[in-house]
Structure formats: structure tokens, C-alpha cells
XYZ file of N, CA and C in Angstrom:
411
model
N 220.671 188.054 206.184
C 220.086 187.989 205.937
C 219.391 188.216 204.146
N 219.233 187.461 203.659
C 218.854 187.809 201.938
C 217.150 188.147 201.750
N 216.915 189.184 201.203
C 215.329 189.837 200.846
C 215.679 189.686 199.501
N 214.039 189.534 199.589
C 213.836 189.753 197.624
C 214.361 191.392 196.625
N 214.816 191.902 198.313
C 214.992 193.192 197.526
C 216.291 193.698 196.681
N 217.209 192.427 197.940
C 218.605 192.791 197.445
C 218.416 191.448 196.053
N 217.799 190.742 195.500
C 217.648 189.858 194.746
C 217.104 190.869 192.778
N 215.569 191.378 193.274
C 215.034 191.892 192.191
C 215.352 193.602 192.130
N 215.797 194.446 191.890
C 215.924 195.768 191.277
C 214.452 196.198 191.503
N 213.721 197.062 191.885
C 212.462 197.563 192.303
C 212.385 198.581 191.755
N 211.658 198.905 191.365
C 210.895 200.946 191.081
C 209.532 201.048 191.095
N 209.247 202.429 191.536
C 208.061 202.606 191.815
C 206.981 202.305 190.596
N 205.921 202.306 190.961
C 205.129 202.227 189.638
C 203.873 203.879 189.656
N 204.039 204.733 188.601
C 202.887 205.669 188.428
C 201.629 205.310 188.602
N 201.009 205.217 189.091
C 199.291 205.143 188.454
C 198.744 205.791 188.050
N 197.612 206.321 188.027
C 196.850 207.317 187.013
C 195.984 207.348 186.409
N 194.514 207.255 187.128
C 193.407 207.127 186.787
C 192.906 208.296 185.870
N 193.485 209.879 186.512
C 192.620 210.803 185.491
C 192.237 210.174 184.328
N 193.163 209.511 183.078
C 193.097 209.413 182.039
C 191.576 208.683 182.043
N 191.794 207.805 182.126
C 190.902 206.362 181.834
C 189.900 206.942 182.289
N 189.483 208.015 183.523
C 188.327 208.762 184.015
C 188.205 209.841 182.905
N 188.427 209.905 182.750
C 188.496 211.262 182.005
C 187.732 210.220 180.453
N 188.466 208.811 179.601
C 187.711 208.504 178.663
C 186.405 208.249 179.112
N 186.193 207.204 179.829
C 185.032 206.649 180.696
C 184.125 208.368 180.733
N 184.342 209.218 181.128
C 183.484 210.337 180.901
C 182.947 210.717 179.347
N 184.214 210.870 178.718
C 183.794 211.164 177.231
C 182.794 210.117 176.724
N 183.132 209.201 177.234
C 182.305 207.715 176.065
C 180.731 207.734 177.509
N 180.618 208.381 178.085
C 179.694 208.023 178.675
C 178.453 209.446 178.153
N 178.980 210.327 178.110
C 178.298 211.660 176.718
C 178.736 211.698 175.726
N 179.177 211.088 174.876
C 179.170 209.857 173.549
C 178.228 208.823 173.445
N 178.017 208.669 174.806
C 177.160 207.059 174.349
C 175.614 207.987 173.603
N 174.963 206.661 172.946
C 173.801 207.245 172.341
C 172.854 206.899 173.527
N 171.911 207.319 173.100
C 171.022 206.876 175.212
C 169.989 205.545 174.088
N 169.746 204.702 175.272
C 169.089 203.939 174.833
C 167.306 204.051 175.896
N 166.186 203.715 174.907
C 164.953 203.814 175.286
C 164.507 202.904 176.734
N 163.926 204.109 177.247
C 163.181 203.203 178.409
C 162.638 201.288 178.380
N 162.135 201.576 176.974
C 161.457 200.491 176.124
C 162.617 199.730 175.802
N 163.118 199.507 175.293
C 164.790 198.894 174.805
C 165.642 198.639 175.877
N 165.291 199.326 176.813
C 166.163 198.959 178.500
C 165.779 198.048 179.016
N 164.628 197.872 179.108
C 163.586 197.158 179.737
C 163.630 195.893 178.747
N 164.060 195.528 177.962
C 164.117 194.445 176.552
C 165.085 193.966 176.922
N 166.408 194.646 176.496
C 167.435 194.455 176.956
C 168.417 193.375 178.565
N 167.193 194.380 179.070
C 167.557 193.645 180.499
C 166.349 192.444 180.655
N 165.295 191.957 179.813
C 164.766 190.755 180.523
C 165.094 190.308 179.125
N 165.925 190.156 177.994
C 166.761 189.134 178.098
C 167.686 188.572 178.311
N 168.971 189.413 179.079
C 169.613 189.717 179.617
C 169.634 188.677 181.030
N 168.799 189.059 181.432
C 168.536 188.017 183.014
C 168.480 186.611 183.026
N 167.953 186.289 181.223
C 167.814 184.896 181.388
C 168.609 183.976 181.408
N 169.564 184.799 181.113
C 171.385 183.775 180.981
C 172.354 185.207 180.736
N 172.752 185.617 181.641
C 174.137 186.452 181.417
C 175.326 186.124 180.613
N 175.319 185.151 181.393
C 176.520 184.015 181.196
C 176.681 183.484 179.500
N 174.955 183.218 179.288
C 175.351 182.742 177.955
C 175.573 183.978 176.576
N 174.687 185.001 176.720
C 174.830 185.618 176.179
C 176.294 186.501 176.015
N 176.832 186.488 176.734
C 177.929 186.577 176.688
C 178.969 185.280 176.253
N 178.672 184.457 176.705
C 179.467 183.889 175.186
C 179.639 183.568 174.153
N 177.921 183.940 174.177
C 177.361 183.599 172.221
C 178.043 184.509 171.440
N 178.218 185.759 172.359
C 179.349 187.091 171.284
C 180.726 186.869 171.371
N 181.073 186.620 172.072
C 182.366 185.796 172.607
C 182.695 185.398 171.201
N 181.833 184.038 171.054
C 182.053 183.526 169.791
C 181.208 183.937 168.874
N 180.579 184.897 168.446
C 180.219 185.437 167.445
C 182.012 186.076 166.945
N 182.051 187.333 168.007
C 183.401 187.871 167.681
C 184.543 186.836 167.052
N 184.810 186.105 167.922
C 185.993 185.235 167.385
C 185.425 185.060 165.900
N 184.021 184.212 165.868
C 183.749 183.643 164.352
C 184.068 185.047 163.336
N 183.988 186.275 163.814
C 184.251 187.152 162.304
C 185.240 187.608 162.428
N 186.157 187.894 163.201
C 187.678 187.820 163.185
C 188.194 186.629 162.193
N 188.071 185.363 162.737
C 188.996 183.904 162.304
C 187.994 183.352 161.749
N 186.606 183.340 161.337
C 186.291 182.787 160.196
C 185.588 181.465 160.806
N 185.668 181.264 161.861
C 185.318 179.922 162.678
C 185.244 179.907 164.552
N 184.227 178.905 164.667
C 184.126 178.510 165.862
C 185.145 178.486 166.973
N 185.491 178.664 168.093
C 186.798 177.669 168.766
C 185.714 177.854 170.073
N 185.875 176.610 171.115
C 185.732 176.595 172.163
C 186.219 177.197 173.633
N 185.730 177.860 174.384
C 186.611 178.930 175.627
C 186.333 177.512 176.412
N 186.728 178.634 177.858
C 185.713 177.248 178.986
C 185.755 178.357 179.785
N 184.191 177.028 180.765
C 183.566 177.454 181.364
C 183.300 176.658 181.877
N 182.911 176.688 182.730
C 182.492 176.347 184.329
C 181.135 175.893 184.685
N 180.647 174.875 185.118
C 179.634 175.102 186.347
C 179.503 173.551 187.487
N 178.955 174.785 188.294
C 178.985 174.469 190.157
C 178.275 173.363 189.961
N 178.592 172.387 190.279
C 178.332 170.692 191.104
C 178.292 170.917 192.488
N 177.767 172.093 192.613
C 177.570 172.457 194.422
C 176.527 171.457 195.327
N 175.703 171.190 194.241
C 174.572 170.131 194.783
C 175.078 168.833 195.262
N 175.843 168.038 195.387
C 176.205 167.273 195.213
C 177.061 166.876 196.322
N 177.268 166.729 197.611
C 178.309 166.250 198.629
C 180.204 166.482 198.319
N 180.701 166.988 198.159
C 181.785 167.442 197.840
C 181.687 167.698 196.652
N 181.002 169.171 195.652
C 180.687 170.104 194.115
C 182.302 170.248 194.372
N 181.916 170.114 192.792
C 183.004 170.718 191.888
C 182.732 170.614 191.350
N 183.313 171.363 190.321
C 183.454 172.510 188.452
C 183.194 171.432 187.804
N 182.234 172.061 186.659
C 182.029 170.639 185.454
C 182.354 171.375 184.570
N 183.476 171.063 183.440
C 183.686 172.093 182.358
C 182.427 171.964 181.430
N 182.049 173.242 180.898
C 181.190 172.934 180.159
C 181.594 173.087 178.241
N 180.512 172.492 177.345
C 180.449 172.823 176.366
C 180.467 174.528 175.866
N 181.105 174.797 175.093
C 180.501 176.606 174.756
C 180.647 176.676 173.064
N 180.944 175.545 172.210
C 180.209 175.526 170.802
C 179.315 174.397 171.283
N 178.223 175.058 170.667
C 177.516 173.787 169.979
C 176.563 174.208 168.644
N 176.044 173.407 168.037
C 175.607 173.350 166.267
C 174.522 174.719 165.969
N 174.136 174.830 167.408
C 173.205 176.475 167.588
C 174.254 177.461 167.412
N 175.218 177.503 168.434
C 175.974 178.453 168.582
C 176.542 179.251 167.174
N 177.265 177.922 166.219
C 177.990 177.698 165.058
C 176.671 178.639 163.920
N 175.658 178.004 164.199
C 174.546 178.626 163.113
C 174.405 179.622 163.087
N 173.991 180.611 164.396
C 174.570 181.874 164.829
C 175.065 182.328 164.440
N 175.665 182.247 164.375
C 177.672 182.876 163.459
C 177.533 182.971 162.159
N 177.019 181.792 161.619
C 177.712 181.621 160.478
C 176.196 182.502 159.678
N 174.546 182.256 160.300
C 173.662 184.068 159.633
C 174.131 185.211 159.611
N 174.456 185.457 161.622
C 175.286 186.799 161.494
C 176.556 187.451 160.148
N 177.277 185.895 159.899
C 177.968 186.278 158.640
C 177.794 186.416 157.599
N 176.852 186.326 157.198
C 176.047 185.960 156.096
C 175.140 187.336 155.771
N 175.635 188.255 154.442
C 174.427 189.740 154.506
C 174.025 189.850 154.210
N 173.045 188.336 153.576
C 171.581 188.574 152.617
C 171.060 187.792 153.651
N 171.000 187.205 155.262
C 170.559 186.595 156.538
C 169.392 187.759 157.169
N 167.904 187.078 157.372
C 167.034 187.786 157.791
C 167.612 188.262 159.393
N 167.383 189.189 159.820
C 167.611 189.660 160.780
C 166.362 188.902 161.599
N 165.369 188.507 161.652
C 164.405 187.716 162.628
C 164.932 186.380 162.278
N 165.698 185.780 161.330
C 166.172 184.135 161.269
C 167.363 184.397 162.569
N 168.329 185.179 162.067
C 169.445 185.697 163.065
C 168.601 185.430 164.973
N 167.523 186.660 165.154
C 167.301 186.426 166.465
C 166.731 185.376 167.007
N 165.999 184.377 166.022
C 165.631 182.775 166.396
C 166.835 182.345 166.889
N 167.795 182.156 165.525
C 168.990 181.382 165.525
C 170.219 181.868 166.785
N 169.758 182.806 167.583
C 170.607 183.478 168.616
C 169.749 183.144 169.991
N 168.433 183.200 169.761
C 167.587 182.359 171.052
C 167.999 180.937 171.085
N 168.024 180.175 170.079
C 168.396 178.615 169.983
C 170.207 178.655 170.406
N 170.813 179.017 169.972
C 172.049 179.255 171.096
C 171.699 179.688 172.336
N 171.009 180.559 172.684
C 170.613 180.638 173.917
C 170.489 179.493 174.567
N 169.467 178.898 174.555
C 168.640 177.836 174.600
C 169.658 176.878 174.765
N 170.677 176.443 174.057
C 170.946 175.396 173.833
C 172.280 175.073 175.162
N 173.106 176.641 174.928
C 173.565 177.075 176.582
C 173.415 176.575 177.097
N 172.150 176.979 177.968
C 171.315 176.874 179.219
C 171.402 175.641 179.443
N 170.774 174.906 178.464
C 170.394 173.559 178.611
C 172.503 172.599 178.897
N 173.293 173.466 178.011
C 174.340 172.569 178.237
C 175.009 173.015 180.000
N 174.687 173.948 180.822
C 175.522 174.188 181.615
C 174.071 173.660 182.900
N 172.686 173.706 182.559
C 171.815 173.042 183.583
C 172.378 171.227 183.727
N 172.380 170.892 182.486
C 173.037 169.679 182.122
C 174.025 169.070 183.189
N 175.571 169.688 182.583
C 176.410 169.943 183.425
C 176.934 170.200 185.043
N 175.531 170.936 185.688
C 175.607 170.747 187.048
C 175.007 170.285 187.679
N 173.964 169.533 186.911
C 172.806 167.987 187.389
C 173.542 166.938 187.184
N 175.052 166.835 187.176
C 176.238 165.806 186.723
C 176.083 165.313 185.014
N 175.184 165.393 183.970
C 175.098 165.403 183.110
C 175.828 165.893 181.867
N 176.864 166.417 182.064
C 177.528 167.072 181.107
C 178.371 165.891 180.446
N 179.163 166.195 179.635
C 179.407 165.140 178.589
C 181.002 165.691 178.388
């Protein structure tokens, strides 16, 4: 009987976590501390929609690298429906593009950028909610 060992040459992989563990410790030691007030603010903002924040920051990173926005895949659960499935969501909105463009503008006002970020997040939450309700476009 032929086995996979007969077909494929195998070799043992040596994984060591020591370097990774040390790098994490170094990063923790060199990271700037965040005040409890700032930490509470960050938690309050992110608790609204962690996925939305991540999506908008991914859009911003891509925009900074390539000068444009590109959609990424994101699903919304429709589990409230019988035999629920997933719905594909829009990840680029007019609001997220406006946010990224403002962040790329060195003359942009910080308050305007914050406002556009909030609007992008609200648009994302609306898209996710609509898709979960079976109203995705």
C-alpha cells in the first residue's frame, strides 16, 4: 500500500517561539503608555463597532499606500432568517473615501478628520445592519 510518506519527502520543521516571545516583550517595554482616560476613550469608540474601525483603518492604509480605495470582503450574518446564510457587505463607501482623502490631505483639520471617521464608521454599521436584515445591495 502506497502512503503519502512514499510520495512526498518530509522534513521536520523546527519552530522556536523564543525570538518571537522576546520581540513581543521588547515591544511591550518600548511602547508608550496610554493614560486611563485615553484608554477609556479608545475602548468606548471601538466598542461601537470594532470591525468597522478595522475596516476603515484597512481602507486608510491601502489609500496611503496606493492612493485609492479598494473593496475587501466582509460578511454579515443573516442568521435570524430560517436557514440563514451570509451576505457580502460593501466595504467602501462615499464616507470612507472622504475620510481617507481627508487623512491624506496635510492641510486637513483634525476635527474634520474625526468627523469623517465617525461618518465612515456610521455608514459601515448601516451597511452591516442592512445586510443582516436582508436589505444589502
